[in-house]
Amino acid sequence: MAGHNAMSRSTTAMLLSALVLPGAGQLYLKRIFRGMVLIVVSLLCMWIIGDSMLQQASTVLDKLQSGEAALDAGHIAELVAQTPSSSGSGIATWVLIGCWLGGLIDTYWLGKKIR
């Protein structure tokens, strides 16, 4: 019965890491430092990505409001594609993906140790 309990804890931890936020599974497994590092890095990456998206949207909206661009879905899509995003958002995206995958792998290994 103890093995079943450990398996369900590790499964729950992996689901938390996969579906909630990288690091949530580590917190659930009482690996506070690992969990907090993953959470802080992930949230910082999400903030950088969100900020870049808002800047990009603001640039497109400014062009639409000034009349520089037509209010047409195809033209707006073209504007979005032409509006550069910050290079930091690309790096942040890859770091976030790394945190998510790393968090999943880490919860898997932690779960195996629990068993």
PDB file of N, CA, C and O in Angstrom, residues 24-50:
ATOM      1  N   ALA A  24       5.664  23.687  -9.049  1.00  0.00           N
ATOM      2  CA  ALA A  24       4.546  23.353  -8.162  1.00  0.00           C
ATOM      3  C   ALA A  24       4.656  21.916  -7.652  1.00  0.00           C
ATOM      4  O   ALA A  24       4.376  21.638  -6.490  1.00  0.00           O
ATOM      5  N   GLY A  25       5.101  21.022  -8.509  1.00  0.00           N
ATOM      6  CA  GLY A  25       5.284  19.632  -8.100  1.00  0.00           C
ATOM      7  C   GLY A  25       6.383  19.482  -7.065  1.00  0.00           C
ATOM      8  O   GLY A  25       6.270  18.692  -6.125  1.00  0.00           O
ATOM      9  N   GLN A  26       7.455  20.260  -7.219  1.00  0.00           N
ATOM     10  CA  GLN A  26       8.544  20.219  -6.243  1.00  0.00           C
ATOM     11  C   GLN A  26       8.055  20.708  -4.881  1.00  0.00           C
ATOM     12  O   GLN A  26       8.420  20.134  -3.855  1.00  0.00           O
ATOM     13  N   LEU A  27       7.253  21.756  -4.878  1.00  0.00           N
ATOM     14  CA  LEU A  27       6.694  22.238  -3.605  1.00  0.00           C
ATOM     15  C   LEU A  27       5.825  21.156  -2.971  1.00  0.00           C
ATOM     16  O   LEU A  27       5.903  20.929  -1.760  1.00  0.00           O
ATOM     17  N   TYR A  28       5.019  20.496  -3.775  1.00  0.00           N
ATOM     18  CA  TYR A  28       4.162  19.425  -3.283  1.00  0.00           C
ATOM     19  C   TYR A  28       4.987  18.290  -2.656  1.00  0.00           C
ATOM     20  O   TYR A  28       4.590  17.700  -1.660  1.00  0.00           O
ATOM     21  N   LEU A  29       6.159  18.024  -3.249  1.00  0.00           N
ATOM     22  CA  LEU A  29       7.043  16.974  -2.730  1.00  0.00           C
ATOM     23  C   LEU A  29       7.995  17.499  -1.655  1.00  0.00           C
ATOM     24  O   LEU A  29       8.945  16.833  -1.279  1.00  0.00           O
ATOM     25  N   LYS A  30       7.741  18.726  -1.201  1.00  0.00           N
ATOM     26  CA  LYS A  30       8.501  19.357  -0.110  1.00  0.00           C
ATOM     27  C   LYS A  30       9.959  19.646  -0.477  1.00  0.00           C
ATOM     28  O   LYS A  30      10.832  19.668   0.375  1.00  0.00           O
ATOM     29  N   ARG A  31      10.207  19.881  -1.746  1.00  0.00           N
ATOM     30  CA  ARG A  31      11.526  20.333  -2.215  1.00  0.00           C
ATOM     31  C   ARG A  31      11.388  21.829  -2.483  1.00  0.00           C
ATOM     32  O   ARG A  31      11.282  22.276  -3.603  1.00  0.00           O
ATOM     33  N   ILE A  32      11.341  22.584  -1.378  1.00  0.00           N
ATOM     34  CA  ILE A  32      10.974  24.004  -1.410  1.00  0.00           C
ATOM     35  C   ILE A  32      11.939  24.836  -2.253  1.00  0.00           C
ATOM     36  O   ILE A  32      11.508  25.626  -3.093  1.00  0.00           O
ATOM     37  N   PHE A  33      13.245  24.675  -2.049  1.00  0.00           N
ATOM     38  CA  PHE A  33      14.211  25.502  -2.782  1.00  0.00           C
ATOM     39  C   PHE A  33      14.093  25.269  -4.283  1.00  0.00           C
ATOM     40  O   PHE A  33      13.997  26.221  -5.063  1.00  0.00           O
ATOM     41  N   ARG A  34      14.099  23.994  -4.712  1.00  0.00           N
ATOM     42  CA  ARG A  34      13.968  23.682  -6.140  1.00  0.00           C
ATOM     43  C   ARG A  34      12.681  24.269  -6.703  1.00  0.00           C
ATOM     44  O   ARG A  34      12.674  24.849  -7.792  1.00  0.00           O
ATOM     45  N   GLY A  35      11.594  24.063  -5.968  1.00  0.00           N
ATOM     46  CA  GLY A  35      10.308  24.560  -6.434  1.00  0.00           C
ATOM     47  C   GLY A  35      10.279  26.071  -6.584  1.00  0.00           C
ATOM     48  O   GLY A  35       9.802  26.594  -7.583  1.00  0.00           O
ATOM     49  N   MET A  36      10.815  26.765  -5.584  1.00  0.00           N
ATOM     50  CA  MET A  36      10.804  28.230  -5.632  1.00  0.00           C
ATOM     51  C   MET A  36      11.683  28.766  -6.762  1.00  0.00           C
ATOM     52  O   MET A  36      11.317  29.740  -7.422  1.00  0.00           O
ATOM     53  N   VAL A  37      12.827  28.134  -7.000  1.00  0.00           N
ATOM     54  CA  VAL A  37      13.691  28.570  -8.111  1.00  0.00           C
ATOM     55  C   VAL A  37      12.945  28.427  -9.434  1.00  0.00           C
ATOM     56  O   VAL A  37      12.921  29.358 -10.247  1.00  0.00           O
ATOM     57  N   LEU A  38      12.331  27.260  -9.655  1.00  0.00           N
ATOM     58  CA  LEU A  38      11.584  27.056 -10.901  1.00  0.00           C
ATOM     59  C   LEU A  38      10.420  28.035 -11.031  1.00  0.00           C
ATOM     60  O   LEU A  38      10.173  28.574 -12.113  1.00  0.00           O
ATOM     61  N   ILE A  39       9.711  28.272  -9.947  1.00  0.00           N
ATOM     62  CA  ILE A  39       8.567  29.189  -9.986  1.00  0.00           C
ATOM     63  C   ILE A  39       9.021  30.615 -10.296  1.00  0.00           C
ATOM     64  O   ILE A  39       8.453  31.282 -11.166  1.00  0.00           O
ATOM     65  N   VAL A  40      10.049  31.089  -9.617  1.00  0.00           N
ATOM     66  CA  VAL A  40      10.523  32.463  -9.824  1.00  0.00           C
ATOM     67  C   VAL A  40      11.030  32.648 -11.259  1.00  0.00           C
ATOM     68  O   VAL A  40      10.676  33.622 -11.934  1.00  0.00           O
ATOM     69  N   VAL A  41      11.841  31.705 -11.740  1.00  0.00           N
ATOM     70  CA  VAL A  41      12.367  31.820 -13.107  1.00  0.00           C
ATOM     71  C   VAL A  41      11.224  31.761 -14.120  1.00  0.00           C
ATOM     72  O   VAL A  41      11.186  32.546 -15.072  1.00  0.00           O
ATOM     73  N   SER A  42      10.278  30.852 -13.909  1.00  0.00           N
ATOM     74  CA  SER A  42       9.148  30.726 -14.840  1.00  0.00           C
ATOM     75  C   SER A  42       8.290  31.985 -14.869  1.00  0.00           C
ATOM     76  O   SER A  42       7.903  32.458 -15.944  1.00  0.00           O
ATOM     77  N   LEU A  43       7.983  32.526 -13.706  1.00  0.00           N
ATOM     78  CA  LEU A  43       7.173  33.747 -13.655  1.00  0.00           C
ATOM     79  C   LEU A  43       7.906  34.931 -14.292  1.00  0.00           C
ATOM     80  O   LEU A  43       7.282  35.755 -14.980  1.00  0.00           O
ATOM     81  N   LEU A  44       9.201  35.015 -14.077  1.00  0.00           N
ATOM     82  CA  LEU A  44       9.989  36.078 -14.712  1.00  0.00           C
ATOM     83  C   LEU A  44       9.940  35.936 -16.232  1.00  0.00           C
ATOM     84  O   LEU A  44       9.728  36.924 -16.951  1.00  0.00           O
ATOM     85  N   CYS A  45      10.088  34.713 -16.726  1.00  0.00           N
ATOM     86  CA  CYS A  45      10.011  34.483 -18.174  1.00  0.00           C
ATOM     87  C   CYS A  45       8.637  34.853 -18.713  1.00  0.00           C
ATOM     88  O   CYS A  45       8.520  35.491 -19.762  1.00  0.00           O
ATOM     89  N   MET A  46       7.585  34.465 -17.995  1.00  0.00           N
ATOM     90  CA  MET A  46       6.230  34.798 -18.432  1.00  0.00           C
ATOM     91  C   MET A  46       6.019  36.305 -18.466  1.00  0.00           C
ATOM     92  O   MET A  46       5.362  36.823 -19.372  1.00  0.00           O
ATOM     93  N   TRP A  47       6.585  37.007 -17.491  1.00  0.00           N
ATOM     94  CA  TRP A  47       6.465  38.464 -17.466  1.00  0.00           C
ATOM     95  C   TRP A  47       7.175  39.072 -18.677  1.00  0.00           C
ATOM     96  O   TRP A  47       6.636  39.966 -19.341  1.00  0.00           O
ATOM     97  N   ILE A  48       8.380  38.598 -18.987  1.00  0.00           N
ATOM     98  CA  ILE A  48       9.135  39.115 -20.141  1.00  0.00           C
ATOM     99  C   ILE A  48       8.369  38.856 -21.431  1.00  0.00           C
ATOM    100  O   ILE A  48       8.248  39.741 -22.293  1.00  0.00           O
ATOM    101  N   ILE A  49       7.831  37.654 -21.587  1.00  0.00           N
ATOM    102  CA  ILE A  49       7.069  37.311 -22.798  1.00  0.00           C
ATOM    103  C   ILE A  49       5.806  38.172 -22.894  1.00  0.00           C
ATOM    104  O   ILE A  49       5.500  38.726 -23.954  1.00  0.00           O
ATOM    105  N   GLY A  50       5.084  38.311 -21.782  1.00  0.00           N
ATOM    106  CA  GLY A  50       3.869  39.130 -21.776  1.00  0.00           C
ATOM    107  C   GLY A  50       4.151  40.588 -22.078  1.00  0.00           C
ATOM    108  O   GLY A  50       3.419  41.232 -22.833  1.00  0.00           O
TER     109      GLY A  50
END
